[in-house]
Structure formats: C-alpha cells, structure tokens
XYZ file of C-alpha atoms in Angstrom:
726
model
C 3.541 17.695 15.629
C 6.283 15.754 17.401
C 8.950 14.503 15.001
C 11.158 11.655 16.191
C 14.405 11.596 14.246
C 15.881 8.109 14.427
C 19.646 7.686 14.552
C 20.388 4.202 13.234
C 23.680 4.144 15.149
C 21.810 4.446 18.462
C 18.445 2.838 17.628
C 17.895 -0.561 16.007
C 17.319 -0.255 12.304
C 14.446 -1.806 10.296
C 10.837 -0.714 10.292
C 9.652 -2.936 13.144
C 11.831 -1.135 15.690
C 10.702 2.253 14.406
C 7.130 1.148 15.102
C 8.093 -0.085 18.558
C 9.703 3.299 19.195
C 6.686 5.472 18.418
C 4.033 3.028 19.635
C 5.613 2.767 23.077
C 5.989 6.547 23.169
C 2.347 7.208 22.245
C 0.808 4.342 24.201
C 3.227 3.918 27.072
C 4.382 7.436 27.858
C 1.551 9.632 26.555
C -1.261 7.477 27.982
C -0.158 4.990 30.624
C 2.432 7.176 32.393
C 0.134 10.204 32.731
C -0.321 10.471 36.516
C -3.302 12.849 36.348
C -5.506 10.183 34.728
C -7.303 7.412 36.554
C -7.041 3.799 35.278
C -10.647 3.933 34.090
C -9.971 7.133 32.139
C -6.820 5.631 30.599
C -8.850 2.652 29.390
C -11.399 4.972 27.761
C -8.641 6.985 26.072
C -6.978 3.800 24.795
C -10.270 2.607 23.303
C -10.670 5.892 21.418
C -7.053 6.483 20.385
C -6.006 5.380 16.905
C -2.589 5.214 15.280
C -2.313 5.741 11.533
C 0.674 3.813 10.162
C 2.011 5.138 6.854
C 4.864 4.758 4.415
C 6.835 7.814 3.384
C 5.566 7.730 -0.204
C 1.860 7.199 0.528
C -0.724 9.636 -0.847
C -4.241 9.883 0.596
C -7.025 12.309 1.433
C -8.404 13.065 4.931
C -11.710 11.400 4.027
C -9.882 8.078 3.661
C -8.799 8.263 7.302
C -12.263 9.354 8.433
C -13.797 6.274 6.792
C -11.400 4.018 8.693
C -12.279 5.816 11.934
C -15.975 5.257 11.157
C -15.307 1.503 11.060
C -13.458 1.747 14.376
C -16.389 3.558 15.978
C -18.898 1.079 14.561
C -17.120 -2.136 15.641
C -15.777 -2.214 19.205
C -13.626 -5.332 18.749
C -11.962 -3.921 15.626
C -8.215 -3.732 16.247
C -6.973 -2.676 12.804
C -8.443 -1.487 9.513
C -6.871 -0.986 6.117
C -7.978 0.779 2.944
C -7.774 0.120 -0.781
C -4.153 0.457 -1.885
C -3.577 1.691 -5.451
C -0.089 1.216 -6.944
C 1.236 4.158 -8.962
C 4.215 4.388 -11.252
C 5.213 3.699 -14.836
C 6.055 0.669 -16.892
C 4.842 -2.920 -17.400
C 5.690 -3.995 -13.841
C 3.366 -1.321 -12.436
C 0.661 -2.355 -14.914
C 0.961 -5.925 -13.646
C 0.682 -4.770 -10.029
C -2.307 -2.588 -10.855
C -4.295 -5.656 -11.919
C -2.807 -7.823 -9.159
C -3.754 -5.307 -6.444
C -7.225 -4.918 -7.952
C -7.946 -8.664 -7.965
C -6.412 -9.079 -4.521
C -8.647 -6.382 -3.024
C -11.807 -7.141 -5.027
C -11.820 -10.864 -4.280
C -9.299 -12.010 -1.685
C -9.377 -9.172 0.880
C -13.150 -8.748 0.501
C -13.633 -12.489 1.109
C -11.427 -12.435 4.197
C -13.409 -9.461 5.526
C -16.794 -11.146 4.969
C -16.178 -14.733 6.097
C -13.471 -14.086 8.680
C -10.751 -11.479 9.225
C -8.212 -9.800 6.999
C -4.882 -11.474 7.726
C -2.680 -8.542 6.720
C -3.332 -4.845 7.139
C -0.545 -3.322 5.007
C 1.874 -1.055 6.817
C 1.720 1.595 4.093
C -1.805 2.708 5.130
C -3.479 1.165 8.184
C -5.283 2.376 11.286
C -4.732 0.615 14.619
C -6.704 0.899 17.854
C -4.481 1.720 20.820
C -6.186 -0.702 23.196
C -5.666 -3.597 20.752
C -1.948 -2.822 20.495
C -1.612 -2.466 24.276
C -2.587 -6.089 24.834
C 0.294 -7.853 26.543
C 0.287 -10.581 23.902
C 0.642 -8.002 21.107
C 3.187 -5.252 21.799
C 5.236 -7.334 24.244
C 5.644 -10.108 21.690
C 6.153 -7.576 18.904
C 9.354 -6.454 20.653
C 10.816 -9.960 20.743
C 14.239 -10.342 19.171
C 14.233 -12.964 16.438
C 16.904 -15.398 17.563
C 15.758 -18.393 15.486
C 15.978 -18.454 11.703
C 12.242 -19.069 11.162
C 11.326 -16.306 13.600
C 13.637 -13.931 11.756
C 11.740 -14.590 8.526
C 8.367 -14.249 10.230
C 9.129 -11.178 12.360
C 11.347 -8.935 10.242
C 10.571 -9.739 6.591
C 6.917 -8.701 6.858
C 6.414 -6.774 10.082
C 2.889 -5.612 9.152
C 1.655 -9.193 8.682
C 3.351 -10.263 11.915
C 1.641 -7.453 13.842
C -1.754 -8.418 12.391
C -1.123 -12.059 13.305
C -0.590 -11.010 16.925
C -3.735 -8.846 16.874
C -5.825 -11.715 15.496
C -4.436 -14.227 18.000
C -5.244 -11.738 20.804
C -8.930 -11.802 19.787
C -9.311 -8.516 17.895
C -10.704 -8.137 14.398
C -8.983 -6.759 11.263
C -11.136 -5.313 8.466
C -10.850 -3.960 4.926
C -12.578 -0.690 3.979
C -12.843 -0.461 0.183
C -14.047 3.162 0.251
C -10.799 4.374 1.829
C -8.327 4.962 -1.005
C -4.564 5.384 -0.704
C -1.867 5.490 -3.375
C 1.625 4.065 -3.004
C 4.606 3.949 -5.330
C 5.111 0.422 -6.621
C 8.395 -1.143 -7.816
C 8.953 -0.194 -11.445
C 11.835 -2.506 -12.328
C 11.880 -6.284 -12.553
C 14.705 -6.677 -10.009
C 13.093 -4.380 -7.430
C 9.771 -6.200 -7.760
C 11.375 -9.632 -7.328
C 13.324 -8.419 -4.286
C 10.154 -7.028 -2.710
C 8.269 -10.291 -3.205
C 11.322 -12.242 -2.067
C 10.579 -10.743 1.382
C 6.812 -11.000 1.199
C 6.398 -14.630 0.093
C 8.261 -16.387 2.954
C 6.791 -14.003 5.538
C 3.257 -14.588 4.260
C 3.630 -18.372 4.309
C 5.246 -18.322 7.779
C 2.510 -16.175 9.356
C -0.399 -18.060 7.775
C 1.176 -21.353 8.817
C 1.486 -19.949 12.359
C -2.275 -19.288 12.422
C -3.103 -22.686 10.913
C -0.830 -24.498 13.372
C -2.556 -22.774 16.312
C -6.013 -22.870 14.696
C -7.874 -24.287 17.701
C -6.713 -21.508 20.033
C -7.337 -18.804 17.411
C -10.913 -20.002 16.799
C -11.624 -20.019 20.534
C -10.172 -16.569 21.166
C -11.303 -14.686 18.064
C -15.056 -14.531 17.488
C -14.594 -13.526 13.834
C -12.563 -16.608 12.858
C -14.389 -19.900 12.417
C -13.263 -23.424 11.581
C -14.610 -23.048 8.046
C -12.475 -19.939 7.582
C -9.433 -21.910 8.739
C -10.259 -24.553 6.097
C -10.520 -21.808 3.468
C -7.062 -20.481 4.375
C -5.708 -24.043 4.355
C -6.993 -24.470 0.796
C -5.253 -21.260 -0.243
C -2.042 -22.448 1.443
C -2.151 -25.741 -0.476
C -2.724 -23.821 -3.709
C 0.230 -21.540 -2.927
C 2.649 -24.388 -2.160
C 1.595 -26.449 -5.196
C 1.320 -23.373 -7.421
C 4.646 -23.890 -9.271
C 3.830 -27.527 -10.021
C 0.342 -26.607 -11.202
C 1.669 -23.906 -13.532
C 4.321 -26.318 -14.841
C 1.638 -28.884 -15.762
C -0.521 -26.152 -17.253
C 2.345 -25.071 -19.507
C 2.966 -28.672 -20.591
C -0.691 -29.094 -21.552
C -0.752 -25.712 -23.290
C 2.289 -26.571 -25.425
C 0.715 -29.886 -26.422
C -2.560 -28.231 -27.395
C -1.133 -25.185 -29.181
C 1.983 -26.522 -30.929
C 0.628 -30.089 -31.507
C 3.739 -31.776 -30.077
C 3.881 -34.937 -28.004
C 3.618 -34.685 -24.243
C 7.226 -35.770 -23.541
C 8.649 -33.045 -25.774
C 6.487 -30.440 -24.078
C 7.585 -31.772 -20.680
C 11.290 -31.427 -21.527
C 10.836 -27.938 -23.010
C 9.506 -26.811 -19.633
C 11.727 -28.965 -17.428
C 15.176 -27.816 -18.569
C 14.612 -24.031 -18.109
C 13.191 -24.633 -14.619
C 16.061 -26.956 -13.686
C 18.580 -24.411 -14.966
C 16.952 -21.652 -12.903
C 16.922 -23.795 -9.731
C 20.635 -24.554 -10.144
C 21.292 -20.838 -10.694
C 19.463 -20.004 -7.449
C 21.658 -22.521 -5.607
C 25.090 -21.663 -6.989
C 25.014 -18.153 -8.502
C 24.809 -14.705 -6.943
C 21.465 -12.970 -6.715
C 22.107 -10.514 -9.547
C 22.706 -13.410 -11.963
C 19.597 -15.184 -10.656
C 17.535 -12.093 -11.448
C 19.068 -11.850 -14.928
C 18.197 -15.469 -15.711
C 14.708 -15.012 -14.250
C 14.190 -11.987 -16.507
C 15.288 -13.900 -19.643
C 13.192 -16.990 -18.857
C 10.192 -14.785 -17.966
C 10.457 -13.023 -21.331
C 10.444 -16.362 -23.151
C 7.441 -17.540 -21.157
C 5.604 -14.311 -22.026
C 5.993 -15.129 -25.722
C 4.775 -18.676 -25.115
C 1.757 -17.414 -23.150
C 0.770 -15.129 -26.013
C 0.780 -18.162 -28.301
C -1.185 -20.108 -25.686
C -3.797 -17.340 -25.497
C -4.291 -17.468 -29.262
C -4.406 -21.273 -29.119
C -7.108 -21.208 -26.426
C -9.227 -18.900 -28.561
C -8.811 -21.210 -31.601
C -9.629 -24.263 -29.472
C -12.745 -22.548 -28.144
C -13.886 -21.937 -31.714
C -13.304 -25.606 -32.605
C -14.652 -27.324 -29.475
C -17.248 -24.739 -28.573
C -17.605 -22.647 -25.433
C -19.018 -25.579 -23.410
C -15.891 -27.708 -23.572
C -14.267 -28.228 -20.121
C -11.198 -26.040 -20.687
C -13.142 -23.397 -22.612
C -15.913 -23.243 -20.023
C -13.511 -22.819 -17.103
C -11.567 -20.108 -18.960
C -14.762 -18.238 -19.834
C -16.146 -18.476 -16.297
C -12.957 -17.001 -14.827
C -12.932 -14.204 -17.421
C -16.626 -13.422 -16.805
C -16.094 -13.413 -13.026
C -13.220 -10.939 -13.257
C -15.162 -8.743 -15.696
C -18.199 -8.638 -13.403
C -15.887 -7.783 -10.509
C -14.568 -4.886 -12.587
C -18.102 -3.633 -13.269
C -18.812 -3.842 -9.538
C -15.860 -1.467 -9.007
C -16.520 1.164 -11.704
C -13.849 3.591 -10.487
C -11.205 0.883 -10.952
C -12.650 -0.761 -14.061
C -9.734 0.300 -16.266
C -7.438 -1.942 -14.233
C -8.895 -4.814 -16.276
C -6.915 -3.601 -19.281
C -3.768 -4.607 -17.398
C -5.104 -8.169 -17.190
C -3.272 -9.081 -20.402
C 0.075 -8.299 -18.737
C -1.013 -10.326 -15.716
C -1.968 -13.318 -17.896
C 1.243 -13.553 -19.904
C 3.376 -13.245 -16.743
C 1.637 -16.073 -14.839
C 4.573 -18.528 -15.289
C 7.033 -15.896 -14.049
C 5.032 -14.739 -11.030
C 3.619 -18.070 -9.850
C 6.526 -20.370 -10.723
C 9.845 -18.537 -11.088
C 9.114 -16.003 -8.343
C 8.175 -18.753 -5.869
C 11.398 -20.623 -6.645
C 13.440 -17.415 -6.302
C 11.788 -16.545 -2.963
C 12.240 -19.985 -1.420
C 15.872 -20.383 -2.485
C 16.738 -16.898 -1.155
C 15.090 -17.182 2.263
C 18.491 -16.755 3.884
C 18.706 -13.184 2.510
C 17.026 -10.982 5.131
C 17.971 -7.635 3.576
C 15.166 -5.230 2.656
C 15.943 -5.284 -1.059
C 13.870 -2.234 -2.116
C 14.459 1.520 -1.822
C 17.840 0.980 -0.242
C 20.509 3.504 -1.156
C 24.071 3.375 0.147
C 25.004 6.194 2.512
C 28.271 7.783 1.431
C 30.380 9.138 4.290
C 33.618 11.044 4.291
C 35.909 9.206 6.683
C 38.058 12.289 7.263
C 35.116 14.534 8.134
C 33.168 14.035 11.335
C 29.415 14.223 11.004
C 27.571 16.801 13.136
C 26.070 15.252 16.221
C 28.578 12.383 16.427
C 30.069 13.651 19.669
C 28.216 14.360 22.864
C 29.359 17.989 22.917
C 27.790 18.921 19.582
C 24.206 19.636 18.707
C 22.624 17.443 16.009
C 23.359 18.757 12.540
C 19.725 19.281 11.624
C 19.411 22.049 14.233
C 21.589 24.225 11.971
C 18.936 24.190 9.270
C 18.195 27.787 8.143
C 14.487 27.341 8.852
C 15.211 26.504 12.497
C 17.830 29.145 13.334
C 15.308 31.564 14.853
C 13.381 28.880 16.721
C 13.610 28.331 20.444
C 15.524 25.419 21.941
C 13.931 23.628 24.862
C 14.337 20.492 26.918
C 11.983 17.620 27.460
C 10.698 16.864 30.966
C 12.754 14.614 33.221
C 10.025 11.957 33.159
C 10.249 11.756 29.384
C 14.042 11.609 29.545
C 13.838 8.659 31.923
C 11.272 7.012 29.634
C 13.540 7.235 26.593
C 16.600 6.030 28.486
C 14.729 3.000 29.808
C 13.103 2.404 26.407
C 16.390 2.467 24.526
C 18.106 0.299 27.118
C 15.368 -2.350 27.165
C 14.123 -2.503 23.562
C 15.885 -0.191 21.107
C 19.603 -0.430 21.790
C 21.357 -1.822 18.696
C 22.217 -5.479 18.980
C 25.948 -5.990 19.304
C 26.628 -9.409 17.873
C 30.019 -11.016 17.782
C 31.440 -12.474 14.603
C 30.617 -15.980 15.844
C 26.995 -15.030 16.562
C 26.573 -13.457 13.125
C 28.067 -16.541 11.505
C 25.795 -18.816 13.538
C 22.769 -16.740 12.465
C 23.804 -16.910 8.795
C 24.344 -20.671 9.074
C 20.918 -21.069 10.673
C 19.280 -19.161 7.830
C 21.076 -21.275 5.231
C 20.051 -24.465 7.004
C 16.441 -23.298 7.093
C 16.661 -22.360 3.399
C 18.015 -25.789 2.483
C 15.335 -27.617 4.451
C 12.414 -25.552 3.124
C 13.750 -25.572 -0.448
C 14.203 -29.344 -0.408
C 10.690 -29.909 0.943
C 9.257 -27.406 -1.553
C 10.953 -29.063 -4.542
C 10.066 -32.597 -3.428
C 6.372 -31.815 -2.823
C 6.006 -30.177 -6.232
C 8.063 -32.903 -7.951
C 5.872 -35.652 -6.474
C 2.738 -33.740 -7.431
C 3.962 -33.227 -11.010
C 5.071 -36.862 -11.312
C 1.723 -38.272 -10.158
C -0.330 -35.997 -12.384
C 1.959 -36.520 -15.383
C 1.844 -40.332 -15.108
C -1.933 -40.253 -14.817
C -2.052 -37.972 -17.828
C -0.137 -40.564 -19.861
C -2.937 -43.054 -19.143
C -5.630 -40.594 -20.111
C -7.292 -43.030 -22.551
C -8.061 -45.329 -19.617
C -8.566 -42.738 -16.877
C -11.075 -40.194 -18.037
C -14.647 -39.114 -17.488
C -17.259 -38.273 -20.108
C -18.112 -34.584 -20.181
C -21.941 -34.624 -20.369
C -22.329 -31.111 -21.776
C -22.469 -30.420 -25.524
C -21.631 -33.865 -27.005
C -21.007 -34.295 -30.730
C -23.345 -36.547 -32.789
C -22.022 -38.418 -35.818
C -23.966 -40.176 -38.612
C -22.333 -42.900 -40.747
C -23.629 -44.857 -43.778
C -22.472 -48.368 -44.698
C -22.891 -48.832 -48.462
C -22.252 -52.567 -48.341
C -24.923 -53.343 -45.785
C -27.056 -50.303 -46.538
C -27.164 -49.350 -42.865
C -27.093 -45.994 -41.166
C -25.188 -45.681 -37.895
C -25.743 -42.904 -35.396
C -23.386 -42.505 -32.418
C -22.552 -39.792 -29.913
C -19.027 -38.745 -28.879
C -18.397 -37.095 -25.532
C -15.488 -34.837 -24.718
C -13.021 -36.292 -22.249
C -12.268 -34.922 -18.811
C -9.402 -36.527 -16.933
C -9.780 -36.933 -13.140
C -6.869 -34.588 -12.393
C -8.456 -31.874 -14.492
C -11.730 -32.449 -12.665
C -10.020 -32.100 -9.272
C -8.320 -28.928 -10.488
C -11.627 -27.435 -11.641
C -13.388 -28.372 -8.399
C -10.581 -27.085 -6.144
C -9.989 -23.727 -7.768
C -13.600 -23.345 -8.884
C -14.796 -23.646 -5.285
C -12.364 -20.928 -4.181
C -13.482 -18.623 -7.002
C -17.173 -19.164 -6.175
C -16.601 -18.337 -2.496
C -14.688 -15.179 -3.417
C -17.268 -14.136 -6.005
C -20.199 -14.396 -3.573
C -18.281 -12.690 -0.769
C -17.424 -9.804 -3.090
C -21.132 -8.962 -3.511
C -21.669 -8.898 0.258
C -18.656 -6.638 0.708
C -19.793 -4.335 -2.108
C -23.185 -3.965 -0.404
C -21.491 -3.115 2.920
C -19.283 -0.544 1.170
C -22.306 1.051 -0.492
C -24.067 1.281 2.881
C -21.021 2.972 4.411
C -20.815 5.483 1.565
C -24.528 6.276 1.846
C -24.202 6.724 5.605
C -21.269 9.147 5.277
C -22.497 11.193 2.290
C -24.554 14.335 2.878
C -27.254 14.897 0.244
C -29.093 18.269 0.009
C -30.858 17.717 -3.330
C -34.381 18.572 -2.144
C -33.466 21.501 0.076
C -34.307 24.944 -1.243
C -32.141 27.996 -0.683
C -34.799 29.679 1.439
C -34.515 26.973 4.091
C -30.821 27.668 4.677
C -30.771 29.245 8.144
C -28.075 31.138 10.023
C -27.434 28.024 12.061
C -26.871 26.036 8.856
C -24.454 28.715 7.642
C -22.459 28.514 10.886
C -22.398 24.706 10.648
C -21.276 24.776 7.004
C -18.588 27.361 7.774
C -17.293 25.225 10.612
C -17.158 22.179 8.342
C -15.197 24.129 5.702
C -12.778 25.719 8.179
C -9.918 23.390 7.260
C -10.287 24.043 3.519
C -10.510 27.821 4.079
C -7.425 27.802 6.310
C -5.544 25.694 3.768
C -6.436 28.150 1.015
C -5.258 31.111 3.092
C -2.045 29.352 4.119
C -1.157 28.167 0.623
C 2.373 29.179 -0.391
C 2.793 31.152 -3.569
C 3.490 28.836 -6.485
C 6.056 29.504 -9.146
C 3.464 30.203 -11.800
C 1.319 32.456 -9.590
C 1.387 36.170 -10.400
C 0.745 39.193 -8.254
C -2.493 41.016 -8.952
C -0.700 44.148 -10.234
C 1.337 42.125 -12.723
C -1.713 40.171 -13.799
C -3.660 43.391 -14.421
C -0.766 44.897 -16.404
C -0.479 41.700 -18.470
C -4.157 41.918 -19.371
C -3.734 45.516 -20.555
C -0.683 44.592 -22.611
C -2.442 41.597 -24.120
C -5.469 43.672 -25.117
C -3.258 46.376 -26.626
C -1.145 43.878 -28.524
C -4.205 42.214 -30.047
C -5.563 45.530 -31.324
C -2.254 46.748 -32.859
C -0.292 45.831 -35.949
C 2.415 43.194 -36.094
C 5.262 45.637 -35.469
C 3.319 47.289 -32.663
C 2.565 43.911 -31.051
C 6.252 42.990 -31.075
C 7.095 46.312 -29.436
C 4.464 45.758 -26.746
C 5.861 42.284 -25.964
C 9.347 43.748 -25.560
C 7.983 46.475 -23.275
C 6.194 43.854 -21.189
C 9.398 41.816 -20.802
C 11.412 44.904 -19.826
C 8.715 45.906 -17.333
C 8.837 42.493 -15.672
C 12.618 42.497 -15.469
C 12.553 45.976 -13.946
C 9.858 45.093 -11.439
C 11.562 41.838 -10.471
C 14.843 43.619 -9.915
C 13.459 46.423 -7.747
C 10.821 44.399 -5.955
C 11.285 42.981 -2.490
C 9.953 39.461 -2.626
C 7.737 38.216 0.129
C 8.503 35.027 2.000
C 5.706 32.588 1.245
C 7.228 29.577 3.028
C 5.740 30.500 6.421
C 2.161 29.251 6.573
C 1.243 31.369 9.609
C 2.438 34.520 7.854
C 0.526 33.585 4.687
C -2.668 33.155 6.693
C -2.293 36.488 8.519
C -1.304 38.381 5.360
C -4.389 37.214 3.487
C -6.909 37.111 6.349
C -6.053 40.536 7.808
C -5.289 42.119 4.423
C -7.517 44.561 2.582
C -7.984 42.439 -0.551
C -11.093 40.355 -1.083
C -10.609 36.652 -0.574
C -11.280 34.306 -3.479
C -13.554 31.534 -2.177
C -14.986 30.493 -5.538
C -13.498 26.979 -5.410
C -15.207 26.264 -2.089
C -18.800 25.050 -2.241
C -20.246 27.555 0.241
C -23.720 28.989 0.466
C -24.107 32.783 0.126
C -25.103 33.039 3.763
C -21.951 31.155 4.770
C -19.789 33.520 2.701
C -21.460 36.567 4.267
C -20.995 35.105 7.735
C -17.316 34.513 6.977
C -16.842 38.093 5.765
C -18.570 39.378 8.908
C -16.354 37.345 11.200
C -13.285 38.422 9.229
C -14.197 42.091 9.629
C -14.765 41.660 13.369
C -11.426 39.892 13.710
C -9.623 42.688 11.849
C -11.244 45.323 14.111
C -10.349 43.389 17.253
C -6.775 42.868 16.068
C -6.373 46.580 15.305
C -7.829 47.712 18.648
C -6.050 45.180 20.864
C -2.562 46.192 22.087
C -0.037 43.780 20.651
C -2.641 42.465 18.245
C -1.785 40.969 14.916
C -0.974 43.768 12.448
C -1.481 43.485 8.759
C 1.774 42.065 7.362
C 3.486 44.049 4.658
C 4.539 42.306 1.514
C 8.095 43.573 1.460
C 9.103 42.598 4.979
C 10.224 39.130 5.901
C 8.451 37.983 9.063
C 10.072 35.952 11.797
C 9.988 32.287 10.904
C 8.307 31.292 14.149
C 5.821 33.252 16.289
C 7.062 34.219 19.728
C 4.922 31.707 21.522
C 5.956 28.789 19.326
C 8.892 26.497 19.953
C 9.963 23.656 17.741
C 10.660 20.059 18.681
C 14.304 19.107 18.745
C 16.889 16.562 19.844
C 18.684 16.461 23.182
C 22.398 16.743 22.584
C 23.412 14.044 25.083
C 20.738 11.381 25.073
C 19.399 11.623 21.508
C 15.881 12.155 22.866
C 12.919 14.101 21.685
C 11.383 17.116 23.350
C 8.462 19.401 22.662
C 8.204 22.681 24.522
C 5.065 24.675 23.913
C 2.606 25.155 21.087
C 0.765 27.785 19.116
C -2.480 29.130 20.508
C -5.587 28.001 18.583
C -3.360 26.400 15.968
C -2.242 22.793 15.580
C 1.027 22.137 13.798
C-alpha cells in the first residue's frame, strides 16, 4: 500500500487535483515510464488496470468491486462503472435522500444504462479503466485550469460528472451495476444538504448542456449514444429548467382544489413567498437564505399534507378514472412496482411520504437557491476550519525537518528509505506542471469573482424569465379554461332530468374537462415515466443474469463427491477470510480463554448457591479479575502480522465455525498448518511461536513503510513483505 499524503500548501487543493495526482502516478509513472515493458505490453496492462475511486466515508464489501470488474471484463469499451449508492445517516433529510437515491437508481440510472450511457459515475464509488483515462482527450483536459467562470462551475463543482463527460466524449461507455452495493454518509442537516446540492445542480446542468451542445460529435464518436438518447436527455433538461414553474402552477391548482379559493388568491399565496425568497437570495447572506428556505419549506410541507388529503377526497368524489386521479395513481403504481422489483430496497418506499411533502422545497426553492448562488464555488459540506497556533511552527514546515507524521509511535521502529531518482524527477515535473498551487494576485482573484457574479446574474435572469413566461402563458390559458378544454372520454357522468310541465324526461352526459396545458403536462412527463419504467425491467433482467452468472450453487452435490481437489480449491477461495480471522485484533469485549473458563465455573457455582453465597462468589470473581488484570502482561493486538503468527503457529485449536468450509477443507487446512509449524520449528531463523506477554516489534525486519521525502514532499516505497500484501 502506497499512501500519498497531500500537503495543501504545496499541492492544489480540491478533489480534482487529488485525482490528477494519483492518476498520473499510477498511469504515467507506474505504467508508461516503466522502461522494461514494451509499448504493446503497456497497452495490455492499461486495458486490464482499473482504478477504484472512493470517498473517505464509503462502506462496501469486496464482492461489490468484483461485480464492477466483471462488467469491465465483459465489455471492452467500458470506461467507467458505478454501483448502487445507499445513503446512511439519521433524520428526515436522510429519509428523503433514501427515497430520492432509490428512485434515481431504479428509474433514471437504469434507463441511462439501457438506452444509452450513464452520464455520471459518482466519485464516492466508481471503477475506471486505465486505458480510458489515458486517452489524450480525457486526462489532458481533466488537468485544465478553469479560467472562465462557466468552466469553473463545470470543472470544479462536480469533478466526477466532468470526468465522465470527458470519457463519454472520448467514445468510451459508462455503466451502472445495480448488484454492486456501497454505503455513503449523506447530509443530515438542512443547510448541509442545500449546500451540497448548490454545487451539484449547476454542475449537472453545465455538463449535460455541454453534451447536448456537441451532440453530433458525441453520437458519431460514442457507439452507445444515439440521437434518440440525446432527445431523451433534452426532454429531461427542459423538465429541469421549467421545474420551478411547473411546481408553482401545481401548487396554485392544488390550493384551488383543496381550499376552494379563487385562482387569483391561490396565485398570490404562492407568488409572495417565492418573490421574498428570490430577493433574499439576491441581497442577503447565505446563512439567512438558508434560514428563510427552511421556514418556507416547512410551510410548504404543511400545505402538501393538506393537498395529499385533498387529492384522496377528490379521487373519492370524481373516481379513480378522472385525469388528475388517474395520473396520480399511475405514478404511485409505477413506483410501487419498482419497489417490488427491488425487494432488498423495498422499505425505501416508506420514505416516499417525506419525498412527496418536500417537492416544493426540493424542486422549486432548491433550484432558485442553486442558481442564485452559482458564484459561490466553495465545497460547502464536511468542511472544518483548521486551527493553527501562529506562535508554534508545525512539524515539516521547514526543509530541515521531517514531516510530523513520521514521529507517530507506530512508525518509530520502521525503516526510513528514499524513493528512486526517476520517481523523484517524476514528482518534481508533475508538481511543476500540474499540481503547484495557483498564485493569483488580488486583481486576478477580484476578476474571477466578478466573472462568477456576472455569470450568476446572466443565468439567474434567464432562469427567472423563462419560468415567468411559462407560468404567465399557462396561467392565462387556465383563466380561459371554459373555452379551452378537451372532453375526457373516460368515465363520463350520466344525468336524468324530468320536466313536470311538459312531462318529458331528459337524459344527458357530462364529461370531465381536461385543459390543453394539463394534457401536454401528462403527455410530456408520462412519456418519460413510461420510458423509464420499461427500461427498468430490461435492467433488472440484466442484473439477475449477472447475479446468476456470479453465484455458485452446490444444491445437488452430495458430500461424497467432494474431492481433495475441491477441498484445495475451496480452501484457496477462503484464504482471505481465514487470514482476516487470524489477523483480527482483540476487541474490548473479547475475553481470554482462561478468564472465560473461570467465569463459567463461577456462574455455575453462583446459580447453585444461596443468595448470600452468590453475592460472595460475584465479589470473588471481581477481585480475581482485578488481580489478574494488575499482574498480567497484556499482549499487543494492534499488529496484524503478530496476531496471525500467534494464532497460526500457536498450540490452540483454531475456531473456523463461522466459515462455510467442508470437513475435507478443514482437515486439509489443519494438515497444512501442522506442516508449516514443523517447517518453522526446524528452519534456522524460522518464525517462533509468539508469547503472549512479550510485545513484538511493530514491523518485521524485511518490511519498510512508505514515507515522505523531507525536501521535496514526495512519496517513496522501499521494500515489501514476502508473501504478504499490505
């Protein structure tokens, strides 16, 4: 394991430059600058080298990575693959994201995978093919400094989406593997969530618009992207831009239907809070904007609860086949079926109520907040101020001091080495060309800030005007609904009247009304939902095929057919789990076998005695433990190599009950263990059986740790451990 420790004073900060740092090291130095390899061999290595990009808080199992590698091996033109991301945390904001992530993966990402390519492989858990990254139009452009305001939003606010955009435009494919699960910590507070999406929304729109603007070239170069897929993304872009106006009109109609007020009153009730929030985003600081957004969102949540009850009442009055009722039911049924198609994630549907009542906040207020704060390019989440003592110099600040982390107690006994001269030259050239911090003058910083504000003003004005025109047109047409409407042919109502004066019976039929705007809305969003619903089934079938292909089933195999070769194969497959079990550090609640045996005797004696006797036995047990703890030399369980040797070469039987191993495999393991113990005892300098009371050296003699060069802030790795990977 080579650990690169990044000094933000010497290397450009932000995640994109960290990726440039390790990608150029792995791809440029470790592959391309290896003189012993021929160009043909380097190309083969690049095709079969994969980089797993992770966040620091991600949680996943090795099988999740193996499933992504299976996709890479199956599809040669696959440049990147991502898994199913599950948000974890507590609180209503996490519940909202749980449903949002579920719907986004079930429908949107699955549809992109089936009919085209996934546009964003999230940086928290993605696998990249080295050869796809080494394209000149990918990594070279990924290192570009964002000098323009729009490029700054596109490049640095969502670096994972920008990297995937480059991969797609270079002709490679990006896929979504639903069977590969990973868990990431999601924002738990309202402010943190809004700040996260404040980065994501402009970056997403900028990158998708970049693909749409260069659609002809992308379709020619990428075999997985068609013109129809470009039209699908264009429809989603239109829905995103007009989303606030659509939600505004929806709220106006909902207030009219639920509270039985006139349309102008409902319009003003929605207009003034939105206008107040827009003015706050223009003139107030961001913390006050977030406070107002939180208050307005809470009020809208109460209104949406009333709207939900009103929709249910209206469905009972008009019937389930009315236009609004039918569309609502179809969406609910589609989402429910999608949940049944993902049984392991079905309980995410319970969070759909939170998602529903927060629609005005997330699709109207959040969009306004993101657009009017485009000029803020700070990260906004998980940022903590670094407190420094001005009078005290930090270790490693001068060239004559070693980095402070080398004084860590766990590294005192380790060896200190130097990296090769070739690697030193690589890092010096790399830092000079790509990673050296940008030194901007006060005028340049001011010009950059002015450019961002100018871009914000232009985009915000266009955004407000487009939505205002859309709302105005629809609202004026809605006022003339009695003249501009269509008859809904489904489920009409028949009326019978009787005229006593003329003794006549009249029979007439009344149709429900559907205004043209409502019809366009149903057709537009209904078409998108149908496409996503059908694509989900295709993706589910592909996921099932992948799971069947990677799952080993031995249901119809009897024990007598298990041969020695099968035992060796099973033991080899379980080697990692066995080694992990033998290396496992002692937990706080674990007890030594002697103490555990004594506790059992005390417990049995206390149960059989009287109350006074039991109390005496408990006191004796406590005194015994205190005495043993005081006189006992504790073993060091922090060294994994020592733990492995102590257990493997010890005399105690190993507990392998939690491992699903055949009896023959267990016997083979015990045989190999005995042979290894005999060989170790007979070989001069062999590994002796460690004693519990003696602290071993932290690092074996033939192991040296990676460190930092004191002058050039570079990484080195000198040596390794035989037959062991760290």
